[in-house]
mmCIF file of N, CA and C in Angstrom:
data_model
loop_
_atom_site.group_PDB
_atom_site.id
_atom_site.type_symbol
_atom_site.label_atom_id
_atom_site.label_comp_id
_atom_site.label_asym_id
_atom_site.label_seq_id
_atom_site.Cartn_x
_atom_site.Cartn_y
_atom_site.Cartn_z
ATOM 1 N N UNK A 27 19.037 14.646 -24.435
ATOM 2 C CA UNK A 27 17.978 14.639 -24.443
ATOM 3 C C UNK A 27 17.282 13.154 -23.661
ATOM 4 N N UNK A 28 17.232 12.662 -22.788
ATOM 5 C CA UNK A 28 17.501 11.457 -22.108
ATOM 6 C C UNK A 28 16.930 12.106 -20.798
ATOM 7 N N UNK A 29 18.028 12.842 -20.256
ATOM 8 C CA UNK A 29 17.583 13.659 -19.718
ATOM 9 C C UNK A 29 16.822 14.635 -19.207
ATOM 10 N N UNK A 30 16.501 14.991 -20.409
ATOM 11 C CA UNK A 30 15.163 16.173 -20.504
ATOM 12 C C UNK A 30 13.931 15.358 -20.495
ATOM 13 N N UNK A 31 13.642 14.137 -21.080
ATOM 14 C CA UNK A 31 12.301 13.343 -21.491
ATOM 15 C C UNK A 31 12.755 13.522 -19.743
ATOM 16 N N UNK A 32 13.661 12.209 -19.302
ATOM 17 C CA UNK A 32 13.431 12.416 -17.777
ATOM 18 C C UNK A 32 12.621 12.947 -16.890
ATOM 19 N N UNK A 33 13.469 14.305 -16.913
ATOM 20 C CA UNK A 33 12.995 15.091 -16.169
ATOM 21 C C UNK A 33 11.428 15.501 -16.585
ATOM 22 N N UNK A 34 10.781 15.672 -17.622
ATOM 23 C CA UNK A 34 9.853 15.921 -18.014
ATOM 24 C C UNK A 34 8.740 14.449 -17.869
ATOM 25 N N UNK A 35 9.041 13.492 -17.538
ATOM 26 C CA UNK A 35 8.172 12.434 -17.695
ATOM 27 C C UNK A 35 7.755 12.606 -15.538
ATOM 28 N N UNK A 36 9.433 12.911 -14.903
ATOM 29 C CA UNK A 36 9.177 13.108 -13.801
ATOM 30 C C UNK A 36 8.338 14.190 -13.206
ATOM 31 N N UNK A 37 8.301 15.293 -13.767
ATOM 32 C CA UNK A 37 7.514 16.001 -13.283
ATOM 33 C C UNK A 37 6.106 16.052 -13.881
ATOM 34 N N UNK A 38 5.625 15.223 -15.002
ATOM 35 C CA UNK A 38 4.346 14.677 -15.308
ATOM 36 C C UNK A 38 3.858 14.022 -14.238
ATOM 37 N N UNK A 39 4.376 13.070 -13.439
ATOM 38 C CA UNK A 39 4.135 12.166 -12.398
ATOM 39 C C UNK A 39 3.798 12.706 -11.465
ATOM 40 N N UNK A 40 4.911 13.818 -10.958
ATOM 41 C CA UNK A 40 4.624 13.924 -9.843
ATOM 42 C C UNK A 40 3.218 14.862 -9.529
ATOM 43 N N UNK A 41 2.880 16.159 -10.946
ATOM 44 C CA UNK A 41 1.998 16.390 -10.947
ATOM 45 C C UNK A 41 0.392 15.314 -10.817
ATOM 46 N N UNK A 42 0.490 14.549 -11.490
ATOM 47 C CA UNK A 42 -0.353 13.649 -11.318
ATOM 48 C C UNK A 42 -0.376 13.152 -10.043
ATOM 49 N N UNK A 43 -0.098 13.242 -9.191
ATOM 50 C CA UNK A 43 0.083 12.361 -7.849
ATOM 51 C C UNK A 43 -0.246 13.313 -6.954
ATOM 52 N N UNK A 44 -0.042 14.965 -7.409
ATOM 53 C CA UNK A 44 -0.419 16.114 -6.416
ATOM 54 C C UNK A 44 -2.044 16.196 -6.932
ATOM 55 N N UNK A 45 -2.179 16.166 -7.988
ATOM 56 C CA UNK A 45 -3.554 16.366 -8.487
ATOM 57 C C UNK A 45 -4.587 15.515 -8.192
ATOM 58 N N UNK A 46 -3.973 14.107 -8.338
ATOM 59 C CA UNK A 46 -5.375 12.572 -7.524
ATOM 60 C C UNK A 46 -5.134 13.138 -6.121
ATOM 61 N N UNK A 47 -4.406 13.677 -5.636
ATOM 62 C CA UNK A 47 -4.351 13.263 -3.637
ATOM 63 C C UNK A 47 -3.508 12.253 -3.506
ATOM 64 N N UNK A 48 -3.046 11.487 -4.963
ATOM 65 C CA UNK A 48 -2.156 10.399 -3.957
ATOM 66 C C UNK A 48 -1.019 11.283 -3.045
ATOM 67 N N UNK A 49 -0.849 11.997 -2.834
ATOM 68 C CA UNK A 49 0.180 12.442 -1.664
ATOM 69 C C UNK A 49 -0.463 12.519 -0.238
ATOM 70 N N UNK A 50 -1.895 12.643 -0.558
ATOM 71 C CA UNK A 50 -2.586 12.494 0.418
ATOM 72 C C UNK A 50 -3.002 10.766 1.645
ATOM 73 N N UNK A 51 -2.083 10.606 2.605
ATOM 74 C CA UNK A 51 -2.315 9.309 2.526
ATOM 75 C C UNK A 51 -3.999 9.104 3.438
ATOM 76 N N UNK A 52 -4.708 9.964 3.724
ATOM 77 C CA UNK A 52 -5.716 10.247 4.303
ATOM 78 C C UNK A 52 -6.779 9.425 2.778
ATOM 79 N N UNK A 53 -6.516 10.364 1.883
ATOM 80 C CA UNK A 53 -7.395 9.743 0.513
ATOM 81 C C UNK A 53 -6.611 8.430 0.550
ATOM 82 N N UNK A 54 -6.276 8.033 0.081
ATOM 83 C CA UNK A 54 -5.090 6.044 0.247
ATOM 84 C C UNK A 54 -5.761 5.550 0.957
ATOM 85 N N UNK A 55 -5.750 5.826 2.120
ATOM 86 C CA UNK A 55 -6.314 4.994 2.828
ATOM 87 C C UNK A 55 -8.277 4.727 2.858
ATOM 88 N N UNK A 56 -8.510 5.903 2.730
ATOM 89 C CA UNK A 56 -9.866 5.760 2.472
ATOM 90 C C UNK A 56 -10.575 5.069 1.618
ATOM 91 N N UNK A 57 -9.436 4.596 0.259
ATOM 92 C CA UNK A 57 -9.569 4.040 -0.932
ATOM 93 C C UNK A 57 -9.570 2.631 -0.490
ATOM 94 N N UNK A 58 -8.617 2.139 0.237
ATOM 95 C CA UNK A 58 -8.026 0.779 0.885
ATOM 96 C C UNK A 58 -9.593 0.674 1.605
ATOM 97 N N UNK A 59 -9.969 1.142 2.267
ATOM 98 C CA UNK A 59 -10.773 0.768 3.698
ATOM 99 C C UNK A 59 -12.283 0.471 3.033
ATOM 100 N N UNK A 60 -12.382 -0.616 2.637
ATOM 101 C CA UNK A 60 -13.475 -0.672 0.900
ATOM 102 C C UNK A 60 -15.197 -1.176 2.019
ATOM 103 N N UNK A 61 -14.684 -1.508 3.282
ATOM 104 C CA UNK A 61 -15.738 -1.735 4.173
ATOM 105 C C UNK A 61 -15.796 -0.686 5.068
ATOM 106 N N UNK A 62 -15.283 0.402 5.238
ATOM 107 C CA UNK A 62 -15.570 1.289 5.926
ATOM 108 C C UNK A 62 -15.436 2.467 5.144
ATOM 109 N N UNK A 63 -15.298 3.752 5.505
ATOM 110 C CA UNK A 63 -15.729 5.138 4.849
ATOM 111 C C UNK A 63 -15.118 4.858 3.671
ATOM 112 N N UNK A 64 -15.371 3.685 2.507
ATOM 113 C CA UNK A 64 -14.549 4.191 1.301
ATOM 114 C C UNK A 64 -14.996 5.020 0.100
ATOM 115 N N UNK A 65 -13.268 5.797 -0.399
ATOM 116 C CA UNK A 65 -13.684 6.674 -1.192
ATOM 117 C C UNK A 65 -13.235 6.273 -2.472
ATOM 118 N N UNK A 66 -13.445 5.732 -3.793
ATOM 119 C CA UNK A 66 -13.643 5.242 -4.664
ATOM 120 C C UNK A 66 -13.127 6.147 -5.371
ATOM 121 N N UNK A 67 -12.463 7.523 -5.164
ATOM 122 C CA UNK A 67 -11.889 8.741 -6.301
ATOM 123 C C UNK A 67 -10.821 7.828 -7.114
ATOM 124 N N UNK A 68 -10.245 7.332 -6.215
ATOM 125 C CA UNK A 68 -8.873 6.465 -6.923
ATOM 126 C C UNK A 68 -8.825 5.928 -8.078
ATOM 127 N N UNK A 69 -10.305 5.407 -7.857
ATOM 128 C CA UNK A 69 -10.145 4.047 -9.190
ATOM 129 C C UNK A 69 -9.993 4.925 -10.575
ATOM 130 N N UNK A 70 -10.296 6.584 -10.628
ATOM 131 C CA UNK A 70 -9.860 7.629 -11.912
ATOM 132 C C UNK A 70 -8.826 7.038 -12.059
ATOM 133 N N UNK A 71 -7.796 7.042 -10.627
ATOM 134 C CA UNK A 71 -6.477 7.801 -10.785
ATOM 135 C C UNK A 71 -6.147 5.835 -11.697
ATOM 136 N N UNK A 72 -6.199 4.804 -11.131
ATOM 137 C CA UNK A 72 -6.039 3.780 -11.547
ATOM 138 C C UNK A 72 -6.632 3.375 -12.815
ATOM 139 N N UNK A 73 -7.351 3.865 -13.236
ATOM 140 C CA UNK A 73 -7.851 3.461 -14.602
ATOM 141 C C UNK A 73 -6.962 4.132 -15.883
ATOM 142 N N UNK A 74 -6.923 5.329 -15.329
ATOM 143 C CA UNK A 74 -5.559 6.794 -16.115
ATOM 144 C C UNK A 74 -4.556 5.693 -16.340
ATOM 145 N N UNK A 75 -4.120 5.611 -15.269
ATOM 146 C CA UNK A 75 -2.812 5.178 -15.229
ATOM 147 C C UNK A 75 -2.499 3.267 -15.555
ATOM 148 N N UNK A 76 -3.640 2.332 -15.864
ATOM 149 C CA UNK A 76 -3.818 1.505 -16.880
ATOM 150 C C UNK A 76 -4.103 1.825 -18.417
ATOM 151 N N UNK A 77 -4.613 3.176 -18.634
ATOM 152 C CA UNK A 77 -4.850 3.352 -19.608
ATOM 153 C C UNK A 77 -3.947 3.964 -20.536
ATOM 154 N N UNK A 78 -2.632 5.046 -19.761
ATOM 155 C CA UNK A 78 -1.694 4.782 -20.097
ATOM 156 C C UNK A 78 -0.243 4.068 -20.257
ATOM 157 N N UNK A 79 -0.469 2.648 -19.668
ATOM 158 C CA UNK A 79 0.087 1.816 -19.699
ATOM 159 C C UNK A 79 -0.145 0.636 -20.752
ATOM 160 N N UNK A 80 -1.119 0.559 -21.282
ATOM 161 C CA UNK A 80 -1.608 0.042 -22.292
ATOM 162 C C UNK A 80 -1.209 0.939 -23.745
ATOM 163 N N UNK A 81 -1.398 2.409 -23.904
ATOM 164 C CA UNK A 81 -0.643 3.095 -24.755
ATOM 165 C C UNK A 81 0.917 2.883 -25.146
ATOM 166 N N UNK A 82 1.297 2.617 -24.234
ATOM 167 C CA UNK A 82 2.470 2.425 -23.772
ATOM 168 C C UNK A 82 2.972 1.195 -24.394
ATOM 169 N N UNK A 83 2.716 0.207 -23.967
ATOM 170 C CA UNK A 83 3.119 -1.198 -24.685
ATOM 171 C C UNK A 83 2.103 -1.196 -25.753
ATOM 172 N N UNK A 84 1.472 -0.273 -26.625
ATOM 173 C CA UNK A 84 1.159 -0.676 -27.398
ATOM 174 C C UNK A 84 1.923 0.504 -28.759
ATOM 175 N N UNK A 85 2.723 1.467 -28.337
ATOM 176 C CA UNK A 85 3.572 1.530 -28.854
ATOM 177 C C UNK A 85 4.905 1.010 -28.787
ATOM 178 N N UNK A 86 5.258 0.688 -27.932
ATOM 179 C CA UNK A 86 6.484 -0.392 -27.904
ATOM 180 C C UNK A 86 6.173 -1.994 -29.037
ATOM 181 N N UNK A 87 5.097 -1.933 -28.627
ATOM 182 C CA UNK A 87 5.065 -3.155 -30.017
ATOM 183 C C UNK A 87 5.049 -3.147 -31.700
ATOM 184 N N UNK A 88 4.937 -1.454 -31.912
ATOM 185 C CA UNK A 88 5.043 -0.937 -32.738
ATOM 186 C C UNK A 88 6.231 -0.713 -33.608
ATOM 187 N N UNK A 89 7.287 -0.466 -31.979
ATOM 188 C CA UNK A 89 7.898 0.337 -33.142
ATOM 189 C C UNK A 89 9.824 -0.815 -32.123
ATOM 190 N N UNK A 90 10.867 -0.938 -33.025
ATOM 191 C CA UNK A 90 11.853 -2.115 -32.886
ATOM 192 C C UNK A 90 12.648 -1.564 -31.750
ATOM 193 N N UNK A 91 13.357 -0.170 -31.655
ATOM 194 C CA UNK A 91 13.848 0.799 -30.693
ATOM 195 C C UNK A 91 12.844 1.693 -29.905
ATOM 196 N N UNK A 92 13.170 2.527 -28.598
ATOM 197 C CA UNK A 92 12.268 4.048 -28.265
ATOM 198 C C UNK A 92 13.557 5.053 -29.076
ATOM 199 N N UNK A 93 12.495 6.414 -28.814
ATOM 200 C CA UNK A 93 13.328 7.016 -29.344
ATOM 201 C C UNK A 93 14.363 7.507 -29.019
ATOM 202 N N UNK A 94 14.737 7.585 -27.918
ATOM 203 C CA UNK A 94 15.814 8.122 -26.784
ATOM 204 C C UNK A 94 16.731 7.072 -26.397
ATOM 205 N N UNK A 95 16.553 5.701 -26.655
ATOM 206 C CA UNK A 95 17.579 4.846 -25.791
ATOM 207 C C UNK A 95 17.434 3.532 -27.359
ATOM 208 N N UNK A 96 18.981 2.648 -26.916
ATOM 209 C CA UNK A 96 19.325 1.656 -27.630
ATOM 210 C C UNK A 96 18.148 0.434 -27.872
ATOM 211 N N UNK A 97 18.053 0.154 -26.630
ATOM 212 C CA UNK A 97 16.661 -1.042 -26.388
ATOM 213 C C UNK A 97 15.774 -0.987 -25.555
ATOM 214 N N UNK A 98 14.287 -1.873 -25.347
ATOM 215 C CA UNK A 98 13.325 -1.316 -24.914
ATOM 216 C C UNK A 98 14.066 -2.170 -23.449
ATOM 217 N N UNK A 99 13.165 -1.373 -22.119
ATOM 218 C CA UNK A 99 13.692 -2.678 -21.009
ATOM 219 C C UNK A 99 12.534 -2.658 -20.629
ATOM 220 N N UNK A 100 12.178 -3.702 -20.806
ATOM 221 C CA UNK A 100 10.512 -4.215 -20.620
ATOM 222 C C UNK A 100 10.984 -5.432 -19.377
ATOM 223 N N UNK A 101 10.380 -5.752 -18.690
ATOM 224 C CA UNK A 101 10.463 -6.861 -17.442
ATOM 225 C C UNK A 101 10.179 -8.234 -18.022
ATOM 226 N N UNK A 102 11.538 -8.892 -17.876
ATOM 227 C CA UNK A 102 11.161 -10.459 -19.068
ATOM 228 C C UNK A 102 10.503 -11.834 -17.896
ATOM 229 N N UNK A 103 10.678 -11.288 -16.177
ATOM 230 C CA UNK A 103 10.323 -13.001 -15.907
ATOM 231 C C UNK A 103 8.770 -12.594 -16.069
ATOM 232 N N UNK A 104 8.045 -14.278 -15.805
ATOM 233 C CA UNK A 104 6.994 -14.758 -16.663
ATOM 234 C C UNK A 104 6.217 -15.349 -15.420
ATOM 235 N N UNK A 105 7.039 -16.056 -14.606
ATOM 236 C CA UNK A 105 6.508 -16.815 -13.212
ATOM 237 C C UNK A 105 6.420 -15.839 -12.117
ATOM 238 N N UNK A 106 5.370 -16.558 -10.876
ATOM 239 C CA UNK A 106 5.204 -16.065 -9.989
ATOM 240 C C UNK A 106 6.083 -17.040 -8.909
ATOM 241 N N UNK A 107 6.695 -16.012 -8.236
ATOM 242 C CA UNK A 107 7.727 -17.231 -7.443
ATOM 243 C C UNK A 107 7.516 -15.900 -6.061
ATOM 244 N N UNK A 108 8.034 -16.984 -4.586
ATOM 245 C CA UNK A 108 7.818 -15.866 -3.740
ATOM 246 C C UNK A 108 8.222 -15.021 -3.402
ATOM 247 N N UNK A 109 9.688 -14.641 -4.132
ATOM 248 C CA UNK A 109 9.514 -13.294 -4.199
ATOM 249 C C UNK A 109 8.665 -11.680 -4.441
ATOM 250 N N UNK A 110 7.847 -12.779 -5.123
ATOM 251 C CA UNK A 110 6.506 -11.097 -5.764
ATOM 252 C C UNK A 110 5.766 -11.619 -4.691
ATOM 253 N N UNK A 111 5.541 -12.685 -3.971
ATOM 254 C CA UNK A 111 4.662 -12.569 -3.367
ATOM 255 C C UNK A 111 4.912 -11.872 -2.220
ATOM 256 N N UNK A 112 5.720 -11.961 -1.708
ATOM 257 C CA UNK A 112 6.309 -11.422 0.056
ATOM 258 C C UNK A 112 6.446 -10.121 -0.333
ATOM 259 N N UNK A 113 7.003 -9.650 -1.405
ATOM 260 C CA UNK A 113 7.579 -8.248 -1.822
ATOM 261 C C UNK A 113 6.173 -7.524 -2.456
ATOM 262 N N UNK A 114 5.562 -8.329 -2.806
ATOM 263 C CA UNK A 114 3.836 -7.242 -3.165
ATOM 264 C C UNK A 114 3.278 -7.145 -1.576
ATOM 265 N N UNK A 115 3.415 -8.385 -0.693
ATOM 266 C CA UNK A 115 2.889 -8.502 0.222
ATOM 267 C C UNK A 115 3.124 -7.284 1.283
ATOM 268 N N UNK A 116 4.373 -7.131 1.231
ATOM 269 C CA UNK A 116 4.875 -6.133 2.184
ATOM 270 C C UNK A 116 4.719 -4.727 1.110
ATOM 271 N N UNK A 117 4.898 -4.650 0.620
ATOM 272 C CA UNK A 117 3.961 -3.396 -0.078
ATOM 273 C C UNK A 117 3.014 -2.927 -0.209
ATOM 274 N N UNK A 118 2.090 -3.775 0.151
ATOM 275 C CA UNK A 118 0.561 -4.095 0.548
ATOM 276 C C UNK A 118 0.428 -3.403 1.558
ATOM 277 N N UNK A 119 1.204 -3.790 2.697
ATOM 278 C CA UNK A 119 0.761 -3.672 4.004
ATOM 279 C C UNK A 119 1.291 -2.468 4.681
ATOM 280 N N UNK A 120 2.242 -1.670 3.970
ATOM 281 C CA UNK A 120 3.005 -0.824 4.137
ATOM 282 C C UNK A 120 2.361 0.440 3.415
ATOM 283 N N UNK A 121 1.604 0.482 2.629
ATOM 284 C CA UNK A 121 1.208 1.312 1.745
ATOM 285 C C UNK A 121 -0.322 1.335 2.459
ATOM 286 N N UNK A 122 -1.284 -0.326 3.192
ATOM 287 C CA UNK A 122 -2.374 0.234 3.918
ATOM 288 C C UNK A 122 -2.204 0.671 5.237
ATOM 289 N N UNK A 123 -0.714 0.553 5.798
ATOM 290 C CA UNK A 123 -0.653 1.320 7.132
ATOM 291 C C UNK A 123 -0.060 2.583 7.218
ATOM 292 N N UNK A 124 -0.015 3.017 6.566
ATOM 293 C CA UNK A 124 0.962 4.650 6.146
ATOM 294 C C UNK A 124 -0.082 5.116 4.979
ATOM 295 N N UNK A 125 -0.666 4.692 4.323
ATOM 296 C CA UNK A 125 -0.965 5.874 3.432
ATOM 297 C C UNK A 125 0.124 5.647 1.952
ATOM 298 N N UNK A 126 1.320 5.614 2.248
ATOM 299 C CA UNK A 126 2.409 6.332 1.487
ATOM 300 C C UNK A 126 2.436 5.087 0.743
ATOM 301 N N UNK A 127 3.143 5.217 -0.761
ATOM 302 C CA UNK A 127 4.260 4.670 -1.299
ATOM 303 C C UNK A 127 5.725 5.195 -2.210
ATOM 304 N N UNK A 128 6.336 4.567 -2.793
ATOM 305 C CA UNK A 128 6.969 5.563 -2.819
ATOM 306 C C UNK A 128 7.370 6.405 -3.251
ATOM 307 N N UNK A 129 6.704 6.581 -4.696
ATOM 308 C CA UNK A 129 6.493 8.072 -5.126
ATOM 309 C C UNK A 129 5.925 9.465 -4.388
ATOM 310 N N UNK A 130 4.545 9.347 -3.713
ATOM 311 C CA UNK A 130 4.076 10.270 -3.098
ATOM 312 C C UNK A 130 4.901 10.260 -1.191
ATOM 313 N N UNK A 131 5.247 9.273 -1.044
ATOM 314 C CA UNK A 131 6.088 8.725 0.458
ATOM 315 C C UNK A 131 7.285 10.652 0.008
ATOM 316 N N UNK A 132 7.887 10.347 -1.013
ATOM 317 C CA UNK A 132 9.116 11.199 -1.357
ATOM 318 C C UNK A 132 8.581 12.879 -1.223
ATOM 319 N N UNK A 133 6.962 12.692 -1.898
ATOM 320 C CA UNK A 133 6.874 14.314 -1.643
ATOM 321 C C UNK A 133 6.086 14.936 0.439
ATOM 322 N N UNK A 134 6.120 13.494 0.989
ATOM 323 C CA UNK A 134 5.783 14.096 2.463
ATOM 324 C C UNK A 134 6.900 13.963 2.551
ATOM 325 N N UNK A 135 8.082 14.248 2.511
ATOM 326 C CA UNK A 135 9.518 15.034 3.262
ATOM 327 C C UNK A 135 9.294 16.572 3.432
ATOM 328 N N UNK A 136 8.398 17.213 2.220
ATOM 329 C CA UNK A 136 7.817 17.937 1.979
ATOM 330 C C UNK A 136 6.244 18.821 2.641
ATOM 331 N N UNK A 137 5.435 17.726 2.218
ATOM 332 C CA UNK A 137 3.934 18.326 2.560
ATOM 333 C C UNK A 137 4.164 17.531 4.096
ATOM 334 N N UNK A 138 4.296 17.023 4.576
ATOM 335 C CA UNK A 138 4.261 16.257 5.865
ATOM 336 C C UNK A 138 5.714 15.360 6.657
ATOM 337 N N UNK A 139 6.537 16.709 6.668
ATOM 338 C CA UNK A 139 7.986 16.030 7.330
ATOM 339 C C UNK A 139 7.647 15.214 8.580
ATOM 340 N N UNK A 140 6.971 15.117 9.665
ATOM 341 C CA UNK A 140 6.798 14.361 10.495
ATOM 342 C C UNK A 140 7.111 12.873 9.775
ATOM 343 N N UNK A 141 6.054 12.956 9.159
ATOM 344 C CA UNK A 141 5.474 11.323 8.896
ATOM 345 C C UNK A 141 6.800 10.812 7.845
ATOM 346 N N UNK A 142 7.045 12.038 6.645
ATOM 347 C CA UNK A 142 7.731 11.621 5.447
ATOM 348 C C UNK A 142 9.253 11.290 6.231
ATOM 349 N N UNK A 143 9.766 11.512 7.125
ATOM 350 C CA UNK A 143 11.162 11.369 7.986
ATOM 351 C C UNK A 143 10.714 9.885 7.699
ATOM 352 N N UNK A 144 10.220 9.201 8.556
ATOM 353 C CA UNK A 144 10.058 7.777 9.163
ATOM 354 C C UNK A 144 10.039 7.175 7.663
ATOM 355 N N UNK A 145 8.821 7.678 7.037
ATOM 356 C CA UNK A 145 8.432 6.750 5.557
ATOM 357 C C UNK A 145 9.690 6.650 4.864
ATOM 358 N N UNK A 146 10.079 7.242 4.650
ATOM 359 C CA UNK A 146 11.527 7.617 3.728
ATOM 360 C C UNK A 146 12.637 6.554 4.534
ATOM 361 N N UNK A 147 12.844 6.975 5.835
ATOM 362 C CA UNK A 147 14.096 6.290 6.835
ATOM 363 C C UNK A 147 13.635 4.258 6.501
ATOM 364 N N UNK A 148 12.157 4.052 6.037
ATOM 365 C CA UNK A 148 12.048 2.946 6.303
ATOM 366 C C UNK A 148 12.440 2.175 4.692
ATOM 367 N N UNK A 149 11.756 3.449 3.881
ATOM 368 C CA UNK A 149 12.263 2.827 2.814
ATOM 369 C C UNK A 149 14.265 2.627 2.283
ATOM 370 N N UNK A 150 14.626 3.618 2.366
ATOM 371 C CA UNK A 150 15.503 3.751 2.471
ATOM 372 C C UNK A 150 16.472 2.032 3.486
ATOM 373 N N UNK A 151 15.709 1.603 4.784
ATOM 374 C CA UNK A 151 15.646 0.695 5.577
ATOM 375 C C UNK A 151 15.930 -0.501 4.303
ATOM 376 N N UNK A 152 14.370 -0.765 3.999
ATOM 377 C CA UNK A 152 14.123 -1.998 3.438
ATOM 378 C C UNK A 152 14.948 -2.050 1.864
ATOM 379 N N UNK A 153 14.881 -0.886 1.596
ATOM 380 C CA UNK A 153 16.326 -1.351 0.018
ATOM 381 C C UNK A 153 17.477 -1.753 0.792
ATOM 382 N N UNK A 154 17.893 -1.261 1.385
ATOM 383 C CA UNK A 154 19.360 -1.678 1.722
ATOM 384 C C UNK A 154 19.011 -2.725 2.544
ATOM 385 N N UNK A 155 18.225 -3.659 3.629
ATOM 386 C CA UNK A 155 17.749 -5.206 3.757
ATOM 387 C C UNK A 155 17.842 -5.800 2.210
ATOM 388 N N UNK A 156 17.464 -5.229 1.252
ATOM 389 C CA UNK A 156 17.349 -6.325 0.216
ATOM 390 C C UNK A 156 18.699 -6.760 -0.621
ATOM 391 N N UNK A 157 19.529 -4.851 -0.669
ATOM 392 C CA UNK A 157 20.218 -5.412 -1.461
ATOM 393 C C UNK A 157 21.336 -6.205 -1.045
ATOM 394 N N UNK A 158 21.035 -6.183 0.670
ATOM 395 C CA UNK A 158 22.203 -6.585 1.778
ATOM 396 C C UNK A 158 21.559 -8.183 1.758
ATOM 397 N N UNK A 159 20.419 -8.717 1.524
ATOM 398 C CA UNK A 159 20.253 -10.479 1.637
ATOM 399 C C UNK A 159 21.074 -10.842 0.062
ATOM 400 N N UNK A 160 20.267 -9.286 -0.567
ATOM 401 C CA UNK A 160 21.257 -10.124 -2.388
ATOM 402 C C UNK A 160 22.143 -10.164 -2.512
ATOM 403 N N UNK A 161 23.549 -9.505 -1.805
ATOM 404 C CA UNK A 161 24.843 -10.330 -1.530
ATOM 405 C C UNK A 161 25.085 -10.884 -1.078
ATOM 406 N N UNK A 162 24.102 -11.142 0.322
ATOM 407 C CA UNK A 162 24.703 -11.804 1.125
ATOM 408 C C UNK A 162 24.496 -13.660 0.154
ATOM 409 N N UNK A 163 23.491 -13.771 0.029
ATOM 410 C CA UNK A 163 22.875 -15.087 -1.206
ATOM 411 C C UNK A 163 23.764 -15.239 -2.382
ATOM 412 N N UNK A 164 24.467 -14.037 -3.265
ATOM 413 C CA UNK A 164 25.263 -14.686 -4.308
ATOM 414 C C UNK A 164 26.532 -14.441 -3.727
ATOM 415 N N UNK A 165 27.280 -14.211 -2.994
ATOM 416 C CA UNK A 165 28.253 -14.381 -2.315
ATOM 417 C C UNK A 165 29.055 -15.452 -2.574
#
């Protein structure tokens, strides 16, 4: 059942990305260009995502365990540290420069392979560097 729920969730997420045009880098860059030719359409996407998240946390507060798992997997860190600042800054810079974040970036392998290959290669390289750094640090 876990695999079925995961598949359905992924399909809904992908449909939402495609329907909202989050897979189109020019729409994303237009949203981020608040001092230029700003495209506010992604505000609806953001409001929808926040609403779904609020509903999810409301359900989580009322249930002791999830329906298809033994425990909730909720982030527990509450402090803002340098890893959070640096990571979110790098994410934002990459998103602003390319117009892709990881979900829509993967769809670019099909929609726009000439850009998608470079984005996904950079995503894999960045993830590899993170794990390499974590391995060296914990050694």
